JSON list of C-alpha atoms in Angstrom, two decimals:
[
{"chain": "A", "resi": 12, "resn": "UNK", "atom": "CA", "xyz": [15.57, 24.72, 20.72]},
{"chain": "A", "resi": 13, "resn": "UNK", "atom": "CA", "xyz": [13.81, 23.02, 23.70]},
{"chain": "A", "resi": 14, "resn": "UNK", "atom": "CA", "xyz": [10.54, 21.63, 24.69]},
{"chain": "A", "resi": 15, "resn": "UNK", "atom": "CA", "xyz": [8.97, 22.19, 28.29]},
{"chain": "A", "resi": 16, "resn": "UNK", "atom": "CA", "xyz": [5.55, 21.37, 29.67]},
{"chain": "A", "resi": 17, "resn": "UNK", "atom": "CA", "xyz": [2.70, 23.88, 30.06]},
{"chain": "A", "resi": 18, "resn": "UNK", "atom": "CA", "xyz": [-0.15, 23.79, 31.76]},
{"chain": "A", "resi": 19, "resn": "UNK", "atom": "CA", "xyz": [-3.26, 23.53, 29.53]},
{"chain": "A", "resi": 20, "resn": "UNK", "atom": "CA", "xyz": [-4.36, 26.86, 31.19]},
{"chain": "A", "resi": 21, "resn": "UNK", "atom": "CA", "xyz": [-1.27, 28.48, 29.45]},
{"chain": "A", "resi": 22, "resn": "UNK", "atom": "CA", "xyz": [-1.25, 27.23, 26.37]},
{"chain": "A", "resi": 23, "resn": "UNK", "atom": "CA", "xyz": [-5.01, 28.26, 26.31]},
{"chain": "A", "resi": 24, "resn": "UNK", "atom": "CA", "xyz": [-3.33, 31.88, 27.34]},
{"chain": "A", "resi": 25, "resn": "UNK", "atom": "CA", "xyz": [-1.25, 31.02, 24.19]},
{"chain": "A", "resi": 26, "resn": "UNK", "atom": "CA", "xyz": [-3.69, 30.43, 21.72]},
{"chain": "A", "resi": 27, "resn": "UNK", "atom": "CA", "xyz": [-6.02, 33.79, 22.49]},
{"chain": "A", "resi": 28, "resn": "UNK", "atom": "CA", "xyz": [-3.29, 36.01, 21.69]},
{"chain": "A", "resi": 29, "resn": "UNK", "atom": "CA", "xyz": [-1.36, 34.09, 18.79]},
{"chain": "A", "resi": 30, "resn": "UNK", "atom": "CA", "xyz": [-3.96, 32.01, 16.78]},
{"chain": "A", "resi": 31, "resn": "UNK", "atom": "CA", "xyz": [-4.89, 33.13, 13.33]},
{"chain": "A", "resi": 32, "resn": "UNK", "atom": "CA", "xyz": [-8.16, 32.09, 13.12]},
{"chain": "A", "resi": 33, "resn": "UNK", "atom": "CA", "xyz": [-9.15, 29.70, 16.35]},
{"chain": "A", "resi": 34, "resn": "UNK", "atom": "CA", "xyz": [-9.95, 30.44, 19.80]},
{"chain": "A", "resi": 35, "resn": "UNK", "atom": "CA", "xyz": [-8.57, 27.70, 22.50]},
{"chain": "A", "resi": 36, "resn": "UNK", "atom": "CA", "xyz": [-10.17, 24.28, 22.94]},
{"chain": "A", "resi": 37, "resn": "UNK", "atom": "CA", "xyz": [-12.57, 23.50, 25.32]},
{"chain": "A", "resi": 38, "resn": "UNK", "atom": "CA", "xyz": [-10.73, 21.16, 26.70]},
{"chain": "A", "resi": 39, "resn": "UNK", "atom": "CA", "xyz": [-7.37, 18.94, 25.98]},
{"chain": "A", "resi": 40, "resn": "UNK", "atom": "CA", "xyz": [-5.42, 16.03, 27.33]},
{"chain": "A", "resi": 41, "resn": "UNK", "atom": "CA", "xyz": [-2.18, 17.76, 27.36]},
{"chain": "A", "resi": 42, "resn": "UNK", "atom": "CA", "xyz": [0.04, 20.88, 26.14]},
{"chain": "A", "resi": 43, "resn": "UNK", "atom": "CA", "xyz": [3.63, 21.55, 25.08]},
{"chain": "A", "resi": 44, "resn": "UNK", "atom": "CA", "xyz": [5.67, 24.70, 24.57]},
{"chain": "A", "resi": 45, "resn": "UNK", "atom": "CA", "xyz": [8.65, 25.34, 22.42]},
{"chain": "A", "resi": 46, "resn": "UNK", "atom": "CA", "xyz": [10.99, 27.56, 23.91]},
{"chain": "A", "resi": 47, "resn": "UNK", "atom": "CA", "xyz": [14.30, 29.22, 21.73]},
{"chain": "A", "resi": 48, "resn": "UNK", "atom": "CA", "xyz": [16.85, 31.25, 23.91]},
{"chain": "A", "resi": 49, "resn": "UNK", "atom": "CA", "xyz": [14.93, 31.28, 26.99]},
{"chain": "A", "resi": 50, "resn": "UNK", "atom": "CA", "xyz": [11.87, 32.66, 25.37]},
{"chain": "A", "resi": 51, "resn": "UNK", "atom": "CA", "xyz": [8.41, 30.85, 24.88]},
{"chain": "A", "resi": 52, "resn": "UNK", "atom": "CA", "xyz": [8.08, 30.64, 21.15]},
{"chain": "A", "resi": 53, "resn": "UNK", "atom": "CA", "xyz": [5.21, 28.35, 20.47]},
{"chain": "A", "resi": 54, "resn": "UNK", "atom": "CA", "xyz": [2.47, 25.94, 22.35]},
{"chain": "A", "resi": 55, "resn": "UNK", "atom": "CA", "xyz": [0.99, 22.65, 21.13]},
{"chain": "A", "resi": 56, "resn": "UNK", "atom": "CA", "xyz": [-2.30, 21.50, 22.55]},
{"chain": "A", "resi": 57, "resn": "UNK", "atom": "CA", "xyz": [-3.60, 17.78, 21.95]},
{"chain": "A", "resi": 58, "resn": "UNK", "atom": "CA", "xyz": [-6.78, 16.65, 22.45]},
{"chain": "A", "resi": 59, "resn": "UNK", "atom": "CA", "xyz": [-8.93, 13.41, 22.16]},
{"chain": "A", "resi": 60, "resn": "UNK", "atom": "CA", "xyz": [-10.81, 14.00, 18.58]},
{"chain": "A", "resi": 61, "resn": "UNK", "atom": "CA", "xyz": [-13.20, 16.48, 18.48]},
{"chain": "A", "resi": 62, "resn": "UNK", "atom": "CA", "xyz": [-15.28, 14.90, 15.97]},
{"chain": "A", "resi": 63, "resn": "UNK", "atom": "CA", "xyz": [-16.35, 11.15, 18.05]},
{"chain": "A", "resi": 64, "resn": "UNK", "atom": "CA", "xyz": [-16.67, 9.22, 15.27]},
{"chain": "A", "resi": 65, "resn": "UNK", "atom": "CA", "xyz": [-12.44, 9.72, 15.27]},
{"chain": "A", "resi": 66, "resn": "UNK", "atom": "CA", "xyz": [-12.58, 9.01, 18.76]},
{"chain": "A", "resi": 67, "resn": "UNK", "atom": "CA", "xyz": [-11.85, 5.48, 18.77]},
{"chain": "A", "resi": 68, "resn": "UNK", "atom": "CA", "xyz": [-9.84, 5.60, 21.75]},
{"chain": "A", "resi": 69, "resn": "UNK", "atom": "CA", "xyz": [-5.89, 4.96, 19.80]},
{"chain": "A", "resi": 70, "resn": "UNK", "atom": "CA", "xyz": [-6.63, 8.28, 18.17]},
{"chain": "A", "resi": 71, "resn": "UNK", "atom": "CA", "xyz": [-5.48, 11.96, 19.63]},
{"chain": "A", "resi": 72, "resn": "UNK", "atom": "CA", "xyz": [-6.42, 15.44, 17.60]},
{"chain": "A", "resi": 73, "resn": "UNK", "atom": "CA", "xyz": [-3.67, 18.29, 18.29]},
{"chain": "A", "resi": 74, "resn": "UNK", "atom": "CA", "xyz": [-6.18, 21.14, 18.46]},
{"chain": "A", "resi": 75, "resn": "UNK", "atom": "CA", "xyz": [-4.47, 24.12, 18.10]},
{"chain": "A", "resi": 76, "resn": "UNK", "atom": "CA", "xyz": [-0.68, 24.97, 17.25]},
{"chain": "A", "resi": 77, "resn": "UNK", "atom": "CA", "xyz": [0.67, 28.35, 18.15]},
{"chain": "A", "resi": 78, "resn": "UNK", "atom": "CA", "xyz": [3.70, 30.36, 17.65]},
{"chain": "A", "resi": 79, "resn": "UNK", "atom": "CA", "xyz": [5.41, 33.70, 17.25]},
{"chain": "A", "resi": 80, "resn": "UNK", "atom": "CA", "xyz": [6.82, 33.08, 13.69]},
{"chain": "A", "resi": 81, "resn": "UNK", "atom": "CA", "xyz": [9.64, 31.19, 15.07]},
{"chain": "A", "resi": 82, "resn": "UNK", "atom": "CA", "xyz": [10.98, 29.60, 12.51]},
{"chain": "A", "resi": 83, "resn": "UNK", "atom": "CA", "xyz": [10.58, 25.39, 12.36]},
{"chain": "A", "resi": 84, "resn": "UNK", "atom": "CA", "xyz": [8.37, 25.74, 15.37]},
{"chain": "A", "resi": 85, "resn": "UNK", "atom": "CA", "xyz": [5.51, 24.27, 14.14]},
{"chain": "A", "resi": 86, "resn": "UNK", "atom": "CA", "xyz": [7.26, 21.53, 13.02]},
{"chain": "A", "resi": 87, "resn": "UNK", "atom": "CA", "xyz": [9.22, 21.30, 16.25]},
{"chain": "A", "resi": 88, "resn": "UNK", "atom": "CA", "xyz": [5.81, 21.14, 17.99]},
{"chain": "A", "resi": 89, "resn": "UNK", "atom": "CA", "xyz": [4.16, 18.45, 15.84]},
{"chain": "A", "resi": 90, "resn": "UNK", "atom": "CA", "xyz": [6.76, 16.57, 16.59]},
{"chain": "A", "resi": 91, "resn": "UNK", "atom": "CA", "xyz": [7.20, 16.89, 19.91]},
{"chain": "A", "resi": 92, "resn": "UNK", "atom": "CA", "xyz": [3.20, 16.22, 20.21]},
{"chain": "A", "resi": 93, "resn": "UNK", "atom": "CA", "xyz": [3.21, 12.96, 18.01]},
{"chain": "A", "resi": 94, "resn": "UNK", "atom": "CA", "xyz": [5.99, 11.63, 20.54]},
{"chain": "A", "resi": 95, "resn": "UNK", "atom": "CA", "xyz": [4.45, 12.44, 23.19]},
{"chain": "A", "resi": 96, "resn": "UNK", "atom": "CA", "xyz": [1.17, 10.69, 22.23]},
{"chain": "A", "resi": 97, "resn": "UNK", "atom": "CA", "xyz": [2.76, 7.69, 21.40]},
{"chain": "A", "resi": 98, "resn": "UNK", "atom": "CA", "xyz": [5.05, 7.55, 24.44]},
{"chain": "A", "resi": 99, "resn": "UNK", "atom": "CA", "xyz": [0.96, 7.81, 26.09]},
{"chain": "A", "resi": 100, "resn": "UNK", "atom": "CA", "xyz": [-0.21, 4.63, 24.46]},
{"chain": "A", "resi": 101, "resn": "UNK", "atom": "CA", "xyz": [-2.27, 6.80, 21.22]},
{"chain": "A", "resi": 102, "resn": "UNK", "atom": "CA", "xyz": [-1.20, 5.02, 17.88]},
{"chain": "A", "resi": 103, "resn": "UNK", "atom": "CA", "xyz": [-2.65, 8.26, 15.44]},
{"chain": "A", "resi": 104, "resn": "UNK", "atom": "CA", "xyz": [-2.57, 11.84, 15.44]},
{"chain": "A", "resi": 105, "resn": "UNK", "atom": "CA", "xyz": [-4.21, 13.83, 13.15]},
{"chain": "A", "resi": 106, "resn": "UNK", "atom": "CA", "xyz": [-4.93, 17.90, 12.48]},
{"chain": "A", "resi": 107, "resn": "UNK", "atom": "CA", "xyz": [-6.52, 19.86, 10.13]},
{"chain": "A", "resi": 108, "resn": "UNK", "atom": "CA", "xyz": [-5.15, 23.07, 8.34]},
{"chain": "A", "resi": 109, "resn": "UNK", "atom": "CA", "xyz": [-7.08, 25.89, 6.05]},
{"chain": "A", "resi": 110, "resn": "UNK", "atom": "CA", "xyz": [-6.68, 25.55, 2.06]},
{"chain": "A", "resi": 111, "resn": "UNK", "atom": "CA", "xyz": [-4.26, 29.03, 2.32]},
{"chain": "A", "resi": 112, "resn": "UNK", "atom": "CA", "xyz": [-1.79, 26.78, 5.03]},
{"chain": "A", "resi": 113, "resn": "UNK", "atom": "CA", "xyz": [0.73, 24.88, 3.08]},
{"chain": "A", "resi": 114, "resn": "UNK", "atom": "CA", "xyz": [1.18, 21.84, 5.42]},
{"chain": "A", "resi": 115, "resn": "UNK", "atom": "CA", "xyz": [4.94, 22.17, 5.66]},
{"chain": "A", "resi": 116, "resn": "UNK", "atom": "CA", "xyz": [5.30, 22.08, 8.88]},
{"chain": "A", "resi": 117, "resn": "UNK", "atom": "CA", "xyz": [3.17, 18.78, 8.78]},
{"chain": "A", "resi": 118, "resn": "UNK", "atom": "CA", "xyz": [5.37, 17.44, 5.77]},
{"chain": "A", "resi": 119, "resn": "UNK", "atom": "CA", "xyz": [8.86, 17.93, 7.40]},
{"chain": "A", "resi": 120, "resn": "UNK", "atom": "CA", "xyz": [8.01, 15.82, 10.44]},
{"chain": "A", "resi": 121, "resn": "UNK", "atom": "CA", "xyz": [6.33, 12.90, 8.57]},
{"chain": "A", "resi": 122, "resn": "UNK", "atom": "CA", "xyz": [2.57, 13.61, 8.72]},
{"chain": "A", "resi": 123, "resn": "UNK", "atom": "CA", "xyz": [0.44, 12.69, 5.78]},
{"chain": "A", "resi": 124, "resn": "UNK", "atom": "CA", "xyz": [-2.29, 14.94, 3.45]},
{"chain": "A", "resi": 125, "resn": "UNK", "atom": "CA", "xyz": [-5.03, 12.86, 3.34]},
{"chain": "A", "resi": 126, "resn": "UNK", "atom": "CA", "xyz": [-7.33, 14.97, 1.71]},
{"chain": "A", "resi": 127, "resn": "UNK", "atom": "CA", "xyz": [-10.19, 17.78, 2.31]},
{"chain": "A", "resi": 128, "resn": "UNK", "atom": "CA", "xyz": [-12.57, 16.92, 4.96]},
{"chain": "A", "resi": 129, "resn": "UNK", "atom": "CA", "xyz": [-14.76, 18.64, 7.14]},
{"chain": "A", "resi": 130, "resn": "UNK", "atom": "CA", "xyz": [-15.52, 22.23, 7.29]},
{"chain": "A", "resi": 131, "resn": "UNK", "atom": "CA", "xyz": [-19.40, 24.00, 7.66]},
{"chain": "A", "resi": 132, "resn": "UNK", "atom": "CA", "xyz": [-20.92, 24.58, 10.74]},
{"chain": "A", "resi": 133, "resn": "UNK", "atom": "CA", "xyz": [-21.60, 23.19, 14.23]},
{"chain": "A", "resi": 134, "resn": "UNK", "atom": "CA", "xyz": [-25.04, 22.55, 15.08]},
{"chain": "A", "resi": 135, "resn": "UNK", "atom": "CA", "xyz": [-26.67, 23.23, 12.16]},
{"chain": "A", "resi": 136, "resn": "UNK", "atom": "CA", "xyz": [-30.18, 22.25, 10.93]},
{"chain": "A", "resi": 137, "resn": "UNK", "atom": "CA", "xyz": [-31.24, 23.71, 7.74]},
{"chain": "A", "resi": 138, "resn": "UNK", "atom": "CA", "xyz": [-28.62, 26.10, 7.31]},
{"chain": "A", "resi": 139, "resn": "UNK", "atom": "CA", "xyz": [-29.48, 27.47, 10.64]},
{"chain": "A", "resi": 140, "resn": "UNK", "atom": "CA", "xyz": [-27.48, 27.29, 13.67]},
{"chain": "A", "resi": 141, "resn": "UNK", "atom": "CA", "xyz": [-28.76, 25.39, 16.72]},
{"chain": "A", "resi": 142, "resn": "UNK", "atom": "CA", "xyz": [-29.51, 28.05, 19.90]},
{"chain": "A", "resi": 143, "resn": "UNK", "atom": "CA", "xyz": [-29.94, 27.45, 23.60]},
{"chain": "A", "resi": 144, "resn": "UNK", "atom": "CA", "xyz": [-28.30, 25.00, 26.06]},
{"chain": "A", "resi": 145, "resn": "UNK", "atom": "CA", "xyz": [-25.36, 22.78, 24.18]},
{"chain": "A", "resi": 146, "resn": "UNK", "atom": "CA", "xyz": [-24.94, 25.44, 20.90]},
{"chain": "A", "resi": 147, "resn": "UNK", "atom": "CA", "xyz": [-21.79, 26.32, 19.61]},
{"chain": "A", "resi": 148, "resn": "UNK", "atom": "CA", "xyz": [-20.81, 29.35, 18.18]},
{"chain": "A", "resi": 149, "resn": "UNK", "atom": "CA", "xyz": [-19.55, 29.25, 14.57]},
{"chain": "A", "resi": 150, "resn": "UNK", "atom": "CA", "xyz": [-17.05, 31.58, 14.44]},
{"chain": "A", "resi": 151, "resn": "UNK", "atom": "CA", "xyz": [-14.47, 29.96, 13.37]},
{"chain": "A", "resi": 152, "resn": "UNK", "atom": "CA", "xyz": [-13.17, 29.24, 9.20]},
{"chain": "A", "resi": 153, "resn": "UNK", "atom": "CA", "xyz": [-16.39, 26.94, 7.65]},
{"chain": "A", "resi": 154, "resn": "UNK", "atom": "CA", "xyz": [-14.25, 25.84, 4.40]},
{"chain": "A", "resi": 155, "resn": "UNK", "atom": "CA", "xyz": [-13.42, 22.75, 4.11]},
{"chain": "A", "resi": 156, "resn": "UNK", "atom": "CA", "xyz": [-9.63, 22.23, 5.16]},
{"chain": "A", "resi": 157, "resn": "UNK", "atom": "CA", "xyz": [-7.10, 19.62, 4.68]},
{"chain": "A", "resi": 158, "resn": "UNK", "atom": "CA", "xyz": [-6.59, 16.45, 7.02]},
{"chain": "A", "resi": 159, "resn": "UNK", "atom": "CA", "xyz": [-2.93, 14.95, 8.27]},
{"chain": "A", "resi": 160, "resn": "UNK", "atom": "CA", "xyz": [-2.15, 11.91, 9.75]},
{"chain": "A", "resi": 161, "resn": "UNK", "atom": "CA", "xyz": [0.52, 10.32, 11.57]},
{"chain": "A", "resi": 162, "resn": "UNK", "atom": "CA", "xyz": [0.18, 6.94, 11.85]},
{"chain": "A", "resi": 163, "resn": "UNK", "atom": "CA", "xyz": [1.69, 4.56, 14.14]},
{"chain": "A", "resi": 164, "resn": "UNK", "atom": "CA", "xyz": [2.71, 1.27, 12.74]},
{"chain": "A", "resi": 165, "resn": "UNK", "atom": "CA", "xyz": [0.57, -1.10, 15.11]},
{"chain": "A", "resi": 166, "resn": "UNK", "atom": "CA", "xyz": [-2.66, 1.10, 14.57]},
{"chain": "A", "resi": 167, "resn": "UNK", "atom": "CA", "xyz": [-4.29, -1.49, 12.50]},
{"chain": "A", "resi": 168, "resn": "UNK", "atom": "CA", "xyz": [-3.55, -4.51, 15.07]},
{"chain": "A", "resi": 169, "resn": "UNK", "atom": "CA", "xyz": [-4.71, -2.33, 18.36]},
{"chain": "A", "resi": 170, "resn": "UNK", "atom": "CA", "xyz": [-7.87, -1.11, 16.72]},
{"chain": "A", "resi": 171, "resn": "UNK", "atom": "CA", "xyz": [-8.73, -4.44, 15.65]},
{"chain": "A", "resi": 172, "resn": "UNK", "atom": "CA", "xyz": [-8.11, -6.19, 19.51]},
{"chain": "A", "resi": 173, "resn": "UNK", "atom": "CA", "xyz": [-11.17, -4.12, 20.47]},
{"chain": "A", "resi": 174, "resn": "UNK", "atom": "CA", "xyz": [-9.35, -2.89, 23.44]},
{"chain": "A", "resi": 175, "resn": "UNK", "atom": "CA", "xyz": [-10.32, 0.55, 24.15]},
{"chain": "A", "resi": 176, "resn": "UNK", "atom": "CA", "xyz": [-10.35, 3.35, 27.29]},
{"chain": "A", "resi": 177, "resn": "UNK", "atom": "CA", "xyz": [-13.23, 5.08, 25.65]},
{"chain": "A", "resi": 178, "resn": "UNK", "atom": "CA", "xyz": [-16.14, 5.36, 28.06]},
{"chain": "A", "resi": 179, "resn": "UNK", "atom": "CA", "xyz": [-14.30, 3.23, 31.16]},
{"chain": "A", "resi": 180, "resn": "UNK", "atom": "CA", "xyz": [-15.05, 4.95, 34.15]},
{"chain": "A", "resi": 181, "resn": "UNK", "atom": "CA", "xyz": [-11.21, 5.47, 36.21]},
{"chain": "A", "resi": 182, "resn": "UNK", "atom": "CA", "xyz": [-13.00, 3.55, 38.68]},
{"chain": "A", "resi": 183, "resn": "UNK", "atom": "CA", "xyz": [-13.31, 0.42, 36.52]},
{"chain": "A", "resi": 184, "resn": "UNK", "atom": "CA", "xyz": [-10.05, 0.85, 35.01]},
{"chain": "A", "resi": 185, "resn": "UNK", "atom": "CA", "xyz": [-8.45, 0.68, 38.38]},
{"chain": "A", "resi": 186, "resn": "UNK", "atom": "CA", "xyz": [-10.57, -2.70, 39.09]},
{"chain": "A", "resi": 187, "resn": "UNK", "atom": "CA", "xyz": [-9.64, -3.97, 35.54]},
{"chain": "A", "resi": 188, "resn": "UNK", "atom": "CA", "xyz": [-5.56, -3.70, 36.17]},
{"chain": "A", "resi": 189, "resn": "UNK", "atom": "CA", "xyz": [-6.55, -4.67, 40.18]},
{"chain": "A", "resi": 190, "resn": "UNK", "atom": "CA", "xyz": [-8.28, -8.27, 38.33]},
{"chain": "A", "resi": 191, "resn": "UNK", "atom": "CA", "xyz": [-5.68, -8.43, 35.88]},
{"chain": "A", "resi": 192, "resn": "UNK", "atom": "CA", "xyz": [-2.55, -8.30, 38.36]},
{"chain": "A", "resi": 193, "resn": "UNK", "atom": "CA", "xyz": [-4.72, -11.08, 40.79]},
{"chain": "A", "resi": 194, "resn": "UNK", "atom": "CA", "xyz": [-4.29, -13.68, 37.73]}
]
């Protein structure tokens, strides 16, 4: 199997056609494809954490992984996603599976099952889905999921350093790097 770059738009088409229970995510940081014998057999889409409490500036989330069922394609893509995220400076990555999904592909590439997490409807108030601007469709599985995490050894150090690009505007980031070079 080989790794290929893929546009987020093309990866979303793959997810639309192959993912068993989710639509494509609305946004992403990057996407990768697995190719075998000249044919794309799957994609992985990585984004910022969907739950804002997990978005500490050092964490990425695999929001979708979709394959055509090719053996080991999921493990290949999860491993590649983590290596790419580490190269980009991320220190932790996680994803979720449904209870019916065993997680063998995640275990195979070193991710840890941290137990049950999440579940339920987005934007709910008293059991009713909020309507109108900013509401989300609840056409995804609402069961409690299993969270899988992979963490770099220096995650706690990075987290406690207080350095984070979350919320920094691009021009502020540029000004900060110019200032640091000048001093």
